[in-house]
Short mmCIF file of C-alpha atoms in Angstrom, two decimals:
data_model
loop_
_atom_site.label_atom_id
_atom_site.label_comp_id
_atom_site.label_asym_id
_atom_site.label_seq_id
_atom_site.Cartn_x
_atom_site.Cartn_y
_atom_site.Cartn_z
CA UNK A 16 16.52 34.58 -11.73
CA UNK A 17 14.00 32.20 -13.24
CA UNK A 18 11.10 30.91 -11.20
CA UNK A 19 9.04 27.95 -12.15
CA UNK A 20 5.32 28.31 -12.00
CA UNK A 21 3.49 25.94 -9.70
CA UNK A 22 1.75 23.16 -11.55
CA UNK A 23 -1.89 23.91 -12.29
CA UNK A 24 -4.93 21.75 -11.72
CA UNK A 25 -4.61 20.01 -15.08
CA UNK A 26 -1.05 18.98 -14.29
CA UNK A 27 -2.15 17.61 -10.93
CA UNK A 28 -5.05 15.77 -12.58
CA UNK A 29 -2.69 14.34 -15.20
CA UNK A 30 -0.22 13.11 -12.54
CA UNK A 31 -3.03 11.59 -10.47
CA UNK A 32 -4.46 9.94 -13.60
CA UNK A 33 -1.11 8.23 -14.36
CA UNK A 34 -0.75 7.26 -10.67
CA UNK A 35 -4.25 5.76 -10.61
CA UNK A 36 -3.51 3.66 -13.71
CA UNK A 37 -0.33 2.40 -12.04
CA UNK A 38 -2.21 1.67 -8.83
CA UNK A 39 -4.86 -0.25 -10.80
CA UNK A 40 -2.20 -2.39 -12.52
CA UNK A 41 -0.29 -3.03 -9.31
CA UNK A 42 -3.41 -4.10 -7.38
CA UNK A 43 -4.54 -6.48 -10.13
CA UNK A 44 -1.10 -8.13 -10.41
CA UNK A 45 -0.81 -8.23 -6.61
CA UNK A 46 -4.22 -9.93 -6.31
CA UNK A 47 -3.35 -12.50 -9.01
CA UNK A 48 -0.06 -13.39 -7.35
CA UNK A 49 -1.66 -13.36 -3.86
CA UNK A 50 -4.36 -15.71 -5.14
CA UNK A 51 -1.69 -18.33 -5.86
CA UNK A 52 -0.42 -18.28 -2.29
CA UNK A 53 -3.32 -17.17 -0.09
CA UNK A 54 -4.17 -20.63 1.23
CA UNK A 55 -1.49 -20.36 3.90
CA UNK A 56 0.70 -17.67 5.41
CA UNK A 57 4.03 -18.59 3.93
CA UNK A 58 6.99 -16.35 3.09
CA UNK A 59 5.55 -15.24 -0.29
CA UNK A 60 2.14 -14.36 1.17
CA UNK A 61 3.79 -12.47 4.02
CA UNK A 62 5.97 -10.56 1.60
CA UNK A 63 3.03 -9.68 -0.58
CA UNK A 64 1.03 -8.49 2.43
CA UNK A 65 3.86 -6.21 3.49
CA UNK A 66 4.44 -5.03 -0.08
CA UNK A 67 0.88 -3.77 -0.54
CA UNK A 68 1.02 -1.00 2.08
CA UNK A 69 4.61 -0.17 1.03
CA UNK A 70 3.31 0.40 -2.46
CA UNK A 71 0.65 2.62 -0.89
CA UNK A 72 3.45 4.61 0.79
CA UNK A 73 5.21 5.18 -2.54
CA UNK A 74 1.88 6.13 -4.23
CA UNK A 75 1.04 8.56 -1.44
CA UNK A 76 4.46 10.19 -1.83
CA UNK A 77 3.82 10.79 -5.52
CA UNK A 78 0.28 11.96 -4.74
CA UNK A 79 1.49 14.40 -2.05
CA UNK A 80 4.05 15.90 -4.42
CA UNK A 81 1.41 16.33 -7.13
CA UNK A 82 -1.05 17.76 -4.64
CA UNK A 83 1.08 20.61 -3.39
CA UNK A 84 -0.19 22.82 -6.17
CA UNK A 85 -3.89 22.19 -5.55
CA UNK A 86 -4.18 21.90 -1.80
CA UNK A 87 -2.63 20.87 1.43
CA UNK A 88 -1.31 17.33 1.26
CA UNK A 89 -1.17 16.90 5.07
CA UNK A 90 -3.59 13.96 5.05
CA UNK A 91 -1.43 12.25 2.45
CA UNK A 92 1.49 12.47 4.88
CA UNK A 93 -0.76 10.84 7.47
CA UNK A 94 -1.47 8.09 4.92
CA UNK A 95 2.26 7.64 4.37
CA UNK A 96 2.86 7.17 8.11
CA UNK A 97 -0.14 4.88 8.56
CA UNK A 98 0.81 2.69 5.58
CA UNK A 99 4.40 2.46 6.76
CA UNK A 100 3.24 1.43 10.20
CA UNK A 101 0.89 -1.11 8.60
CA UNK A 102 3.76 -2.64 6.62
CA UNK A 103 5.83 -2.96 9.77
CA UNK A 104 2.80 -4.30 11.68
CA UNK A 105 2.07 -6.85 8.95
CA UNK A 106 5.66 -8.07 8.97
CA UNK A 107 5.37 -8.64 12.73
CA UNK A 108 1.80 -10.03 12.56
CA UNK A 109 2.82 -12.55 9.88
CA UNK A 110 4.89 -14.31 12.51
CA UNK A 111 1.80 -14.77 14.67
CA UNK A 112 -0.66 -16.08 12.06
CA UNK A 113 -3.58 -15.13 9.88
CA UNK A 114 -5.79 -13.65 12.66
CA UNK A 115 -3.07 -11.17 13.59
CA UNK A 116 -2.52 -10.29 9.96
CA UNK A 117 -6.27 -9.69 9.48
CA UNK A 118 -6.37 -7.41 12.52
CA UNK A 119 -3.50 -5.27 11.25
CA UNK A 120 -4.79 -5.33 7.64
CA UNK A 121 -8.25 -4.33 8.89
CA UNK A 122 -7.00 -1.48 11.06
CA UNK A 123 -4.95 -0.20 8.14
CA UNK A 124 -7.90 -0.45 5.74
CA UNK A 125 -10.13 1.55 8.15
CA UNK A 126 -7.65 4.36 8.67
CA UNK A 127 -6.41 4.50 5.08
CA UNK A 128 -9.98 4.38 3.87
CA UNK A 129 -10.93 7.33 6.04
CA UNK A 130 -7.97 9.31 4.77
CA UNK A 131 -8.81 8.44 1.15
CA UNK A 132 -12.43 9.42 1.70
CA UNK A 133 -11.56 12.82 3.17
CA UNK A 134 -8.90 13.53 0.52
CA UNK A 135 -11.28 12.61 -2.30
CA UNK A 136 -14.12 14.77 -0.85
CA UNK A 137 -11.69 17.69 -0.70
CA UNK A 138 -10.64 17.07 -4.32
CA UNK A 139 -14.12 16.92 -5.86
CA UNK A 140 -13.38 20.03 -7.91
CA UNK A 141 -10.52 18.22 -9.60
CA UNK A 142 -12.87 15.74 -11.17
CA UNK A 143 -12.92 11.95 -11.12
CA UNK A 144 -13.10 11.70 -7.35
CA UNK A 145 -16.43 9.98 -6.83
CA UNK A 146 -14.92 6.56 -7.32
CA UNK A 147 -12.28 7.44 -4.73
CA UNK A 148 -14.98 8.59 -2.31
CA UNK A 149 -16.79 5.28 -2.70
CA UNK A 150 -13.53 3.37 -2.46
CA UNK A 151 -12.60 5.12 0.77
CA UNK A 152 -15.97 4.34 2.29
CA UNK A 153 -15.82 0.72 1.19
CA UNK A 154 -12.28 0.42 2.59
CA UNK A 155 -13.56 1.49 6.03
CA UNK A 156 -16.31 -1.16 5.89
CA UNK A 157 -13.96 -3.83 4.53
CA UNK A 158 -11.43 -3.05 7.29
CA UNK A 159 -14.11 -3.57 9.89
CA UNK A 160 -14.97 -6.90 8.28
CA UNK A 161 -11.29 -8.00 8.34
CA UNK A 162 -11.13 -7.18 12.04
CA UNK A 163 -14.31 -9.14 12.66
CA UNK A 164 -13.11 -11.99 10.47
CA UNK A 165 -9.90 -12.32 12.44
CA UNK A 166 -11.88 -14.09 15.18
CA UNK A 167 -13.58 -16.53 12.77
CA UNK A 168 -13.06 -20.26 13.19
CA UNK A 169 -11.07 -20.45 9.96
CA UNK A 170 -9.82 -16.95 9.02
CA UNK A 171 -8.61 -16.62 5.42
CA UNK A 172 -6.23 -14.36 3.56
CA UNK A 173 -8.42 -14.49 0.45
CA UNK A 174 -10.42 -11.58 1.83
CA UNK A 175 -7.34 -9.36 1.25
CA UNK A 176 -7.61 -10.27 -2.45
CA UNK A 177 -11.22 -9.21 -2.37
CA UNK A 178 -10.06 -5.88 -0.92
CA UNK A 179 -7.51 -5.22 -3.67
CA UNK A 180 -9.65 -5.94 -6.72
CA UNK A 181 -12.46 -3.44 -6.06
CA UNK A 182 -9.89 -0.88 -5.08
CA UNK A 183 -8.14 -1.48 -8.38
CA UNK A 184 -11.40 -1.02 -10.28
CA UNK A 185 -12.13 2.23 -8.46
CA UNK A 186 -8.66 3.54 -9.35
CA UNK A 187 -9.24 2.63 -13.00
CA UNK A 188 -12.63 4.36 -13.10
CA UNK A 189 -11.19 7.44 -11.40
CA UNK A 190 -8.25 7.55 -13.84
CA UNK A 191 -10.66 7.43 -16.78
CA UNK A 192 -12.86 10.12 -15.26
CA UNK A 193 -9.84 12.31 -14.52
CA UNK A 194 -8.95 12.13 -18.21
CA UNK A 195 -12.41 13.26 -19.17
CA UNK A 196 -12.31 16.08 -16.61
CA UNK A 197 -8.94 17.30 -17.97
CA UNK A 198 -10.27 17.35 -21.53
CA UNK A 199 -13.36 19.26 -20.38
CA UNK A 200 -11.18 21.94 -18.83
#
């Protein structure tokens, strides 16, 4: 009987590095497409808003699988559930208007940011996690600003674009740093 060895830290780091590069590319493309439609909440904008947390679900699944070897991925399962609920909530909120979308988007950003922050703090030994720690903290603050912005006189979806771009940059920086950490090991 042959048994396969559990992936080591460098395998996990390598998988996360590739995932972070993909997340960077997705967020940049998403922001560019969203920029073309963010003036109003039409079908394309609504679809893009639902797609973003669904992509987060897929990324969290990959992350959880990669993380089994280096720790407990329980918080990643929480992130999967929260992002799935956010996608459903955004689909419903899109029928009510931009303020409802901003409330759901903001609540999702707060919870997902907290999860990201805690996961990244627990992964510090893996390398490349400081950008993820900052990103998680910024996500919490941005989420609170989306919630507050929902009650503005003229709430705008463009803030969601502003949320995706820094997140993309933090994923890129973390991917680069994970590569350096893997070479150092």
